[in-house]
PDB file of C-alpha atoms in Angstrom:
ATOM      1  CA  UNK A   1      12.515  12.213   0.572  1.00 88.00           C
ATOM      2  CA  UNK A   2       9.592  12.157   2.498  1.00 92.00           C
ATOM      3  CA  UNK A   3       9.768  11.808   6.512  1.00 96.00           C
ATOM      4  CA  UNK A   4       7.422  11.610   9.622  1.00 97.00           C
ATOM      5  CA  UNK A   5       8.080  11.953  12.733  1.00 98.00           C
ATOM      6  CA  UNK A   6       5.539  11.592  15.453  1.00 98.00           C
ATOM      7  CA  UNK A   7       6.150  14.086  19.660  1.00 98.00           C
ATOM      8  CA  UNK A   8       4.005  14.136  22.653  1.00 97.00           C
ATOM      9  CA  UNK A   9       3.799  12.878  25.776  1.00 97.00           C
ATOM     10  CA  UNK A  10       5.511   9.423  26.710  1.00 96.00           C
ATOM     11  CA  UNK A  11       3.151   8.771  30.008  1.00 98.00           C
ATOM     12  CA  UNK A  12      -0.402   9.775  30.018  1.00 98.00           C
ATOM     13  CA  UNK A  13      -2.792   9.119  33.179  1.00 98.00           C
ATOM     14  CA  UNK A  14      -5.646   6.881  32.732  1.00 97.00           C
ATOM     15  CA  UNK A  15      -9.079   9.118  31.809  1.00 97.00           C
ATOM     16  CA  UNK A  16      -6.699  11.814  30.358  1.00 98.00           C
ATOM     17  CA  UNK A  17      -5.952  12.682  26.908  1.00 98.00           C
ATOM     18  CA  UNK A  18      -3.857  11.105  25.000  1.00 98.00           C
ATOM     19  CA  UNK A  19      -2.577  14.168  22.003  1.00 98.00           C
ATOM     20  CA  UNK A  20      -0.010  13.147  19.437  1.00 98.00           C
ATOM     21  CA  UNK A  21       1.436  15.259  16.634  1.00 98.00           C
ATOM     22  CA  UNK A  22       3.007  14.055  12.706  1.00 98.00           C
ATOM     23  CA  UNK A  23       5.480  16.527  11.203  1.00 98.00           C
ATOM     24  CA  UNK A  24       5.615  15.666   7.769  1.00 97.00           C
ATOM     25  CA  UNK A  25       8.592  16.807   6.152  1.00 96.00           C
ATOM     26  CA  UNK A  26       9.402  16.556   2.280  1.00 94.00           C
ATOM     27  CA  UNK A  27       5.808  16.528   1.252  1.00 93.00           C
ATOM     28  CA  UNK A  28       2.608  18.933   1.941  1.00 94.00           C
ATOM     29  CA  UNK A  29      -0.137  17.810   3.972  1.00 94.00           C
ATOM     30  CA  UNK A  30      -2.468  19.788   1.265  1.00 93.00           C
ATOM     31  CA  UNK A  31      -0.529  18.323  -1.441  1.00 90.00           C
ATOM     32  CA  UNK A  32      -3.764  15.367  -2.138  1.00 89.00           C
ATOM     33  CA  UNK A  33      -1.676  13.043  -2.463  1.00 90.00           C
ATOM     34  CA  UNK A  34      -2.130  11.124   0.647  1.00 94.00           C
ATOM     35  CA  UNK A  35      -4.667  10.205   3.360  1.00 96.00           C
ATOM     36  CA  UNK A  36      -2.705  10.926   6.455  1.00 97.00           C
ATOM     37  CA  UNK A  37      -2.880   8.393   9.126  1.00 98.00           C
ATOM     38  CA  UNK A  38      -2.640   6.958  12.833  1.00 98.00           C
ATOM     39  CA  UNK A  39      -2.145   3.389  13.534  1.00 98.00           C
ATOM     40  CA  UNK A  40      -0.849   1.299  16.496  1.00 97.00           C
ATOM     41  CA  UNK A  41       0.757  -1.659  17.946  1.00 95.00           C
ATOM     42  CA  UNK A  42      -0.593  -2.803  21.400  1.00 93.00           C
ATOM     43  CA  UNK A  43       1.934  -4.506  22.948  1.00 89.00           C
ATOM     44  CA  UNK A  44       2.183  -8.076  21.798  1.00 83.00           C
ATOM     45  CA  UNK A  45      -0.358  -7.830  19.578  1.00 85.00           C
ATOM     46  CA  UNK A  46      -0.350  -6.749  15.815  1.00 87.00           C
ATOM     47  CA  UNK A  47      -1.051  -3.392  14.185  1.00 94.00           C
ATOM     48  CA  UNK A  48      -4.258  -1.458  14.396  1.00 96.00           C
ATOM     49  CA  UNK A  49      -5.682   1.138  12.190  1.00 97.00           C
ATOM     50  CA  UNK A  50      -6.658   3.974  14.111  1.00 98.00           C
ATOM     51  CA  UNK A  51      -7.808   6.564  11.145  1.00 97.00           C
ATOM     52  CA  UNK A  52      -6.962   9.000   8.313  1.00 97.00           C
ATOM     53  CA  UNK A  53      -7.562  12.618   7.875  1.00 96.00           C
ATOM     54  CA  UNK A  54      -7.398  14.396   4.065  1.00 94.00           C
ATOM     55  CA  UNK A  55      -6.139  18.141   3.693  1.00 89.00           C
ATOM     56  CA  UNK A  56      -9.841  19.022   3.144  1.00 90.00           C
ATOM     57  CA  UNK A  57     -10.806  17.850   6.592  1.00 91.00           C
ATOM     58  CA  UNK A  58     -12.929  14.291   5.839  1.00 95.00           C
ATOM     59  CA  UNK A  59     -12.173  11.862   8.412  1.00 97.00           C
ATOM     60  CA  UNK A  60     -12.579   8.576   8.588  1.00 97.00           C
ATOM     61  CA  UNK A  61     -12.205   6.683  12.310  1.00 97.00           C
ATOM     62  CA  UNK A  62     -12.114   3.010  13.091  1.00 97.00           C
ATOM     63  CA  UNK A  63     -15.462   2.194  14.279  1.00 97.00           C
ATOM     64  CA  UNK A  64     -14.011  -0.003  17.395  1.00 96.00           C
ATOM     65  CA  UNK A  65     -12.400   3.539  18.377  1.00 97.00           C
ATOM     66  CA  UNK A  66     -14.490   6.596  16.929  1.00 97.00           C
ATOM     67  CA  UNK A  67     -16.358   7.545  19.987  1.00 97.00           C
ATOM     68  CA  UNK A  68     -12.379   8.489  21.579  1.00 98.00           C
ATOM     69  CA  UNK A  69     -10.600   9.649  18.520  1.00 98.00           C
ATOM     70  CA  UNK A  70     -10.554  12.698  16.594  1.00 98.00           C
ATOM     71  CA  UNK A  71      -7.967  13.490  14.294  1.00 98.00           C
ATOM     72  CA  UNK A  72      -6.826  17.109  13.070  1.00 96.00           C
ATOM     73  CA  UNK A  73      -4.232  18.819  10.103  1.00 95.00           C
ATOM     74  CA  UNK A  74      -2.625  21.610  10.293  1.00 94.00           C
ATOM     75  CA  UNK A  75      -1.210  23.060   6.661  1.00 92.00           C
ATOM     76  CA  UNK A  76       0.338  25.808   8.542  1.00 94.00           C
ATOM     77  CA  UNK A  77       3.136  23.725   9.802  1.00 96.00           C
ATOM     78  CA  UNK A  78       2.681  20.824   7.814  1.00 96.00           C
ATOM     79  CA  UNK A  79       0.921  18.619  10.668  1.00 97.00           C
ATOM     80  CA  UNK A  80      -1.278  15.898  11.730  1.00 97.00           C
ATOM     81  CA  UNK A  81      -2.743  15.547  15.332  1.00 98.00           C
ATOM     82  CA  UNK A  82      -4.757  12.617  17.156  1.00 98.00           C
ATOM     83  CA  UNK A  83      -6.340  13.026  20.273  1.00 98.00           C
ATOM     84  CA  UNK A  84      -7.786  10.008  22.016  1.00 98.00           C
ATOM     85  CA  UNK A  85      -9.900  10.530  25.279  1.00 98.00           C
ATOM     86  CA  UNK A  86     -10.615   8.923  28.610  1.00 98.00           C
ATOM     87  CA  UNK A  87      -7.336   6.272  27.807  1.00 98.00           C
ATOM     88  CA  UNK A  88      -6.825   3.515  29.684  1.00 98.00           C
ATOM     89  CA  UNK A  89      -4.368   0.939  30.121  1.00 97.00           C
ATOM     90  CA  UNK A  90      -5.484  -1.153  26.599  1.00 96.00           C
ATOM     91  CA  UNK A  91      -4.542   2.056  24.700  1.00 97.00           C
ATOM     92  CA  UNK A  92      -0.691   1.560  26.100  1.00 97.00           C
ATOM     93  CA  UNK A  93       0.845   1.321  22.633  1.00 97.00           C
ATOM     94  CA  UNK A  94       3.791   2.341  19.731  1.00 97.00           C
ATOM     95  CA  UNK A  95       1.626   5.356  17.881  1.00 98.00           C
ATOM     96  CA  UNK A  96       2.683   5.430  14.402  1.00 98.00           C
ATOM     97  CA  UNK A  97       1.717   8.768  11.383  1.00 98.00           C
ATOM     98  CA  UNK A  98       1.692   7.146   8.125  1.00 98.00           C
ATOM     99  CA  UNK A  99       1.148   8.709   4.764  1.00 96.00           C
ATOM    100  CA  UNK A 100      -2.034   6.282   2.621  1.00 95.00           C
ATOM    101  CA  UNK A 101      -2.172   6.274  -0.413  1.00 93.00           C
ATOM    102  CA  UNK A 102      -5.422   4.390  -1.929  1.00 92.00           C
ATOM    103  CA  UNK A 103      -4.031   1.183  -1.720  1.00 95.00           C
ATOM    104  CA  UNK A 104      -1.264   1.153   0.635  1.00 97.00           C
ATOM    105  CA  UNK A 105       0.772   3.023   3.253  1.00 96.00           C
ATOM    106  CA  UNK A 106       3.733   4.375   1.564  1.00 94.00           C
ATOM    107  CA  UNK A 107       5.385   6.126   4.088  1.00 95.00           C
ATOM    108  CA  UNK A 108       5.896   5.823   8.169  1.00 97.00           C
ATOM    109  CA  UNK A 109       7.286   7.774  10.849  1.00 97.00           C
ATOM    110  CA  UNK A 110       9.763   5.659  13.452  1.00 97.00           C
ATOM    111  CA  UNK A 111       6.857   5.185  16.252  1.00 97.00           C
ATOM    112  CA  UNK A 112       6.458   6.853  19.474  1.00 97.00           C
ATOM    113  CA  UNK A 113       5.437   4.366  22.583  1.00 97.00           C
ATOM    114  CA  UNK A 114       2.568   6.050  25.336  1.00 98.00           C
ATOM    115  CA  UNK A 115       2.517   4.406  28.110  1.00 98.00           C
ATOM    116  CA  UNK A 116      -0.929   5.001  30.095  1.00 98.00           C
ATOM    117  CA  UNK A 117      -0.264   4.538  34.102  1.00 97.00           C
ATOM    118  CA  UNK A 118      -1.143   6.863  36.902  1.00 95.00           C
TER     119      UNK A 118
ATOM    120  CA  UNK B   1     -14.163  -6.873   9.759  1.00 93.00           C
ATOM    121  CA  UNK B   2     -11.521  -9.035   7.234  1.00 96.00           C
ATOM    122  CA  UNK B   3      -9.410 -11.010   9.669  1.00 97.00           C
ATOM    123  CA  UNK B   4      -5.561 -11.471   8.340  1.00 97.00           C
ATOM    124  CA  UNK B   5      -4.313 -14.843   9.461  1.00 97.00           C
ATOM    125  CA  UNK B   6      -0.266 -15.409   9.580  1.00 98.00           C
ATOM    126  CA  UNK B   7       1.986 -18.247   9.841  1.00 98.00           C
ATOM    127  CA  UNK B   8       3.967 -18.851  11.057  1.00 97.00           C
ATOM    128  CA  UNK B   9       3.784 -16.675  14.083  1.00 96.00           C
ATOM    129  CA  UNK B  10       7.551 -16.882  14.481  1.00 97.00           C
ATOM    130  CA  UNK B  11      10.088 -18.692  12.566  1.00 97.00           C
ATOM    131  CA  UNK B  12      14.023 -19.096  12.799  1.00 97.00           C
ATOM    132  CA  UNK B  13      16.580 -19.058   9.820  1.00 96.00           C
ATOM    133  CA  UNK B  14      20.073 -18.722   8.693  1.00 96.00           C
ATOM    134  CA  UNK B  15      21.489 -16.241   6.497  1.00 96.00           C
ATOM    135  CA  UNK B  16      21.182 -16.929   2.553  1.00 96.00           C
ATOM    136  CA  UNK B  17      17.693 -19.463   3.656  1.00 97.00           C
ATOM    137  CA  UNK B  18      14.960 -18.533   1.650  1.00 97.00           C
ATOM    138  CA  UNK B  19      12.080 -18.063   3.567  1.00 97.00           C
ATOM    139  CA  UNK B  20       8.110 -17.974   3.113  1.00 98.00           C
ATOM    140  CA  UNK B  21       5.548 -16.284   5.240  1.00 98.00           C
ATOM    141  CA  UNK B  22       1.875 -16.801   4.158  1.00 98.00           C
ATOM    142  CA  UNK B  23      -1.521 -14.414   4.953  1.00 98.00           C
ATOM    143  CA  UNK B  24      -4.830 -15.760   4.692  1.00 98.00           C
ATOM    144  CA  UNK B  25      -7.870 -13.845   4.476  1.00 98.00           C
ATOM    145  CA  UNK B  26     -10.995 -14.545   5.999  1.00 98.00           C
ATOM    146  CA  UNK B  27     -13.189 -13.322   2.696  1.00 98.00           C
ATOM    147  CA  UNK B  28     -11.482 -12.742  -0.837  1.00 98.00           C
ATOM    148  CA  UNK B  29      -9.570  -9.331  -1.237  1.00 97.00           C
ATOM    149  CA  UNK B  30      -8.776 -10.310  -4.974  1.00 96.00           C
ATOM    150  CA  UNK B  31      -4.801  -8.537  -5.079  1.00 97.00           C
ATOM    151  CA  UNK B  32      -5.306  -5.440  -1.971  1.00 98.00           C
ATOM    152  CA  UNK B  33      -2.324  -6.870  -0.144  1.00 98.00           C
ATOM    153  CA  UNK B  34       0.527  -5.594   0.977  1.00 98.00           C
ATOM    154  CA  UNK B  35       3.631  -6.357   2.888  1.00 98.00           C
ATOM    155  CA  UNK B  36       5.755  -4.269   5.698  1.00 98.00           C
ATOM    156  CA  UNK B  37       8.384  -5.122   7.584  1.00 98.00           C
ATOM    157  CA  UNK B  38       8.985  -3.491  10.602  1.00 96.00           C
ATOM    158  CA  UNK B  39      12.207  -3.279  13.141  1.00 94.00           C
ATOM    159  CA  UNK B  40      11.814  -1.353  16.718  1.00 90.00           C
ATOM    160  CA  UNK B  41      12.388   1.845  16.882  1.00 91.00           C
ATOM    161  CA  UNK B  42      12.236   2.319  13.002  1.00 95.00           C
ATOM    162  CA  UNK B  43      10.068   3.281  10.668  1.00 96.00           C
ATOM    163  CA  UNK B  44       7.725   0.479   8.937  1.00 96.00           C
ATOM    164  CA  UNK B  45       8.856  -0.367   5.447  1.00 97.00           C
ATOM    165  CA  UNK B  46       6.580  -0.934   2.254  1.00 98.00           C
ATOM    166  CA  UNK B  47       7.558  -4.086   0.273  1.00 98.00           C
ATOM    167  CA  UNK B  48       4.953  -5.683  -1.637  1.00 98.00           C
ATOM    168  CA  UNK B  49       2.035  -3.632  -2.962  1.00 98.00           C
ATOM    169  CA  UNK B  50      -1.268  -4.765  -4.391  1.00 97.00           C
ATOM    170  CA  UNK B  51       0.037  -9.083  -3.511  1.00 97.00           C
ATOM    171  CA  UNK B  52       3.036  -8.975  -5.875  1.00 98.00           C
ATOM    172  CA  UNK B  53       4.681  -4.958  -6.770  1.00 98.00           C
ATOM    173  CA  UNK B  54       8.149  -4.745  -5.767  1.00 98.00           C
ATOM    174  CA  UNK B  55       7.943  -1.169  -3.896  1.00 97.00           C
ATOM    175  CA  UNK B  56      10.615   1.192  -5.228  1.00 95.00           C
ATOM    176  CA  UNK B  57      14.302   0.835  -3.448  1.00 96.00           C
ATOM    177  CA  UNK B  58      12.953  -2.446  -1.853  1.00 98.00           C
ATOM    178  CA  UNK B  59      15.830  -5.380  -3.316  1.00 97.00           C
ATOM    179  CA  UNK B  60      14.683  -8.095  -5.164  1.00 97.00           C
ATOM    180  CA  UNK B  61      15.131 -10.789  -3.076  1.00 98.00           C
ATOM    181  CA  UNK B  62      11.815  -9.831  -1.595  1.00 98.00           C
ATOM    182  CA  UNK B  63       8.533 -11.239  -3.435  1.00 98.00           C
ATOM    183  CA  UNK B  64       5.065 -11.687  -3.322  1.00 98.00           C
ATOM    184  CA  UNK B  65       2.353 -13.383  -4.974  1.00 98.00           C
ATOM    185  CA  UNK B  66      -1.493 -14.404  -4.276  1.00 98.00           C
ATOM    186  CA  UNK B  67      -4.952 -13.733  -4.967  1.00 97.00           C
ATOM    187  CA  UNK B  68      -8.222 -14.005  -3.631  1.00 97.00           C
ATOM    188  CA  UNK B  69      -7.799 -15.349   0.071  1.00 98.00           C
ATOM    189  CA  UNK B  70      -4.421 -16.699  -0.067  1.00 98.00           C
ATOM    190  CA  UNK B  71      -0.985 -14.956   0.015  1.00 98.00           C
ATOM    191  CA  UNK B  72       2.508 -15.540   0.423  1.00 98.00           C
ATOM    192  CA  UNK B  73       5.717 -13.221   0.667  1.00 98.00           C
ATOM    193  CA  UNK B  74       9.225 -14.668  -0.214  1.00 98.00           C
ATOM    194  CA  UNK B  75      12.796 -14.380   0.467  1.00 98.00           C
ATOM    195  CA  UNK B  76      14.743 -15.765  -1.945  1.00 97.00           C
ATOM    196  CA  UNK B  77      17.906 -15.305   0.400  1.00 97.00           C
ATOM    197  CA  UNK B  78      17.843 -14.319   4.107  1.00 97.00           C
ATOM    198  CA  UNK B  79      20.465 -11.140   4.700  1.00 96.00           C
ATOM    199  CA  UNK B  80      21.606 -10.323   8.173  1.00 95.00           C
ATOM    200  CA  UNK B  81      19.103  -6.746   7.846  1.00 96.00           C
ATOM    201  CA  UNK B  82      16.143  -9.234   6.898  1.00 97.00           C
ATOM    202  CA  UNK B  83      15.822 -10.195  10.279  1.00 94.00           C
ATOM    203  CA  UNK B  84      12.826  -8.060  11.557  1.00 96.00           C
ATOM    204  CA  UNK B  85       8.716  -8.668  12.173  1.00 96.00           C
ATOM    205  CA  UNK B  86       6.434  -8.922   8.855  1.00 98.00           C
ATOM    206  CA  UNK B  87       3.066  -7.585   8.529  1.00 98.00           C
ATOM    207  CA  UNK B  88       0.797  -8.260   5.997  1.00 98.00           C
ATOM    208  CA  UNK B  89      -2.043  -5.655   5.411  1.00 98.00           C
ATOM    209  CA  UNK B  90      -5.291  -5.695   3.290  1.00 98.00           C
ATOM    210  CA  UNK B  91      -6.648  -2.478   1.661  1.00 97.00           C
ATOM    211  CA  UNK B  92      -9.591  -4.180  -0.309  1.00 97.00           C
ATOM    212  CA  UNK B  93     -12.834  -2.975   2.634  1.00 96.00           C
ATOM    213  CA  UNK B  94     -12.994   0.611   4.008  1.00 94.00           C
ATOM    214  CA  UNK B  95     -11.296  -0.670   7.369  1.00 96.00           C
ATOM    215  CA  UNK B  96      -7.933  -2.036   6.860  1.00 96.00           C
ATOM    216  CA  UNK B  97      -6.168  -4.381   8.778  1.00 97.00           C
ATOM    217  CA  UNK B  98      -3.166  -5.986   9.555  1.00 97.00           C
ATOM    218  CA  UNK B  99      -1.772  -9.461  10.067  1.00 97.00           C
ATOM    219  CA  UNK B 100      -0.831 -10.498  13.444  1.00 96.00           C
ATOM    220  CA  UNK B 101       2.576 -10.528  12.359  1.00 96.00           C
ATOM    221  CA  UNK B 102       5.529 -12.930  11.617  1.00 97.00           C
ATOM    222  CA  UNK B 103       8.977 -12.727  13.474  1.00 97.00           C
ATOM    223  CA  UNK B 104      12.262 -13.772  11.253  1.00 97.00           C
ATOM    224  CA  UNK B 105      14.829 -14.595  13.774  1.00 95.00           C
ATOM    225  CA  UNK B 106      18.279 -16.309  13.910  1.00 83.00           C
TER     226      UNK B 106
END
């Protein structure tokens, strides 16, 4: 059975980074199969596609985002990263690590809320 | 980008109602929809893939149909662990998005 689970910090100051990490866990992150994925929910507001990395290293970013985010593997320990810079307040959200397949997203870790706040 | 329109935004029901959220789209996605539900604090759950697959391990009860711009997903029988926030998503233009969501409460 396959399982995500998204750590990092719970409070980041506004300007800062924000760095979260996916363990992936019952699957390989240089397996193919998937596009592995960020997306969030702003509070109040709906779900947002943040972007996908493959085990080769193509990205692909939102465009309303790409100029903040960059997103990273691992295959050493089986990982996924996303850093977004110079946060502010608006980027307060639940982070979620997904696993895409090419039509859907199969498989989700719980969430992980950041709260940006000085 | 391909707006995802819900409604209802919220809606309240009893156990065994059956129950129908629709999506619109603001362009045809011919069948890239899909439908999640999602409970705080737990993972996001595939239901419907591609408007109308029955993900694997997902019960019955749960179905979905649509093409083009219009969608709907169905509950033939509301269960007390039904009761969550439903997202629909489209996968048919290199961004996806999501659905502003529908909340199922008692």
């Amino acid at each position: 059975q396959v399982q995500l689970q998204e750590s990092g910090p719970g409070l980041v100051k506004p300007s800062q980074t924000l760095s979260l990490t996916c363990t992936v866990s019952g699957d390989s992150v240089s397996s193919g199969h998937h596009y592995w994925s960020w997306i969030r929910q702003l509070p109040g507001k709906g779900l947002e596609f943040i972007g996908y990395i493959y085990y080769s290293g193509s990205t692909y970013y939102n465009p309303s985002l790409k100029s903040r985010v960059t997103i990273s593997v691992d295959t050493s320990q089986n990982q996924f990263s996303v850093n977004l810079t110079s946060v502010t307040a608006a980027d307060t959200a639940v982070y979620y690590c997904a696993g895409r397949l090419p039509d859907y997203f199969d498989y989700w870790g719980p969430g992980t809320l950041v709260t940006v706040s000085s | 980008d391909i707006q995802l329109t819900q409604s209802p935004n919220s809606l309240s029901a009893s156990i065994g109602d059956r129950v129908t959220i629709t999506c619109r789209a603001s362009q045809s996605i011919s069948n890239y929809l899909n439908w999640y539900q999602v409970k705080p604090g737990k993972a996001p759950k595939l239901l419907i893939y591609v408007a109308s697959s029955l993900q694997s391990g997902v019960p019955s009860r749960f179905s979905g149909s649509g093409s083009g711009t219009d969608f709907t997903l169905t509950i033939s029988s509301l269960q007390p662990e039904d009761f969550a926030t439903y997202y629909c998503q489209q996968s048919f233009s290199t961004l996806w998005t999501f659905g502003q969501g529908t909340k199922v409460e008692i």
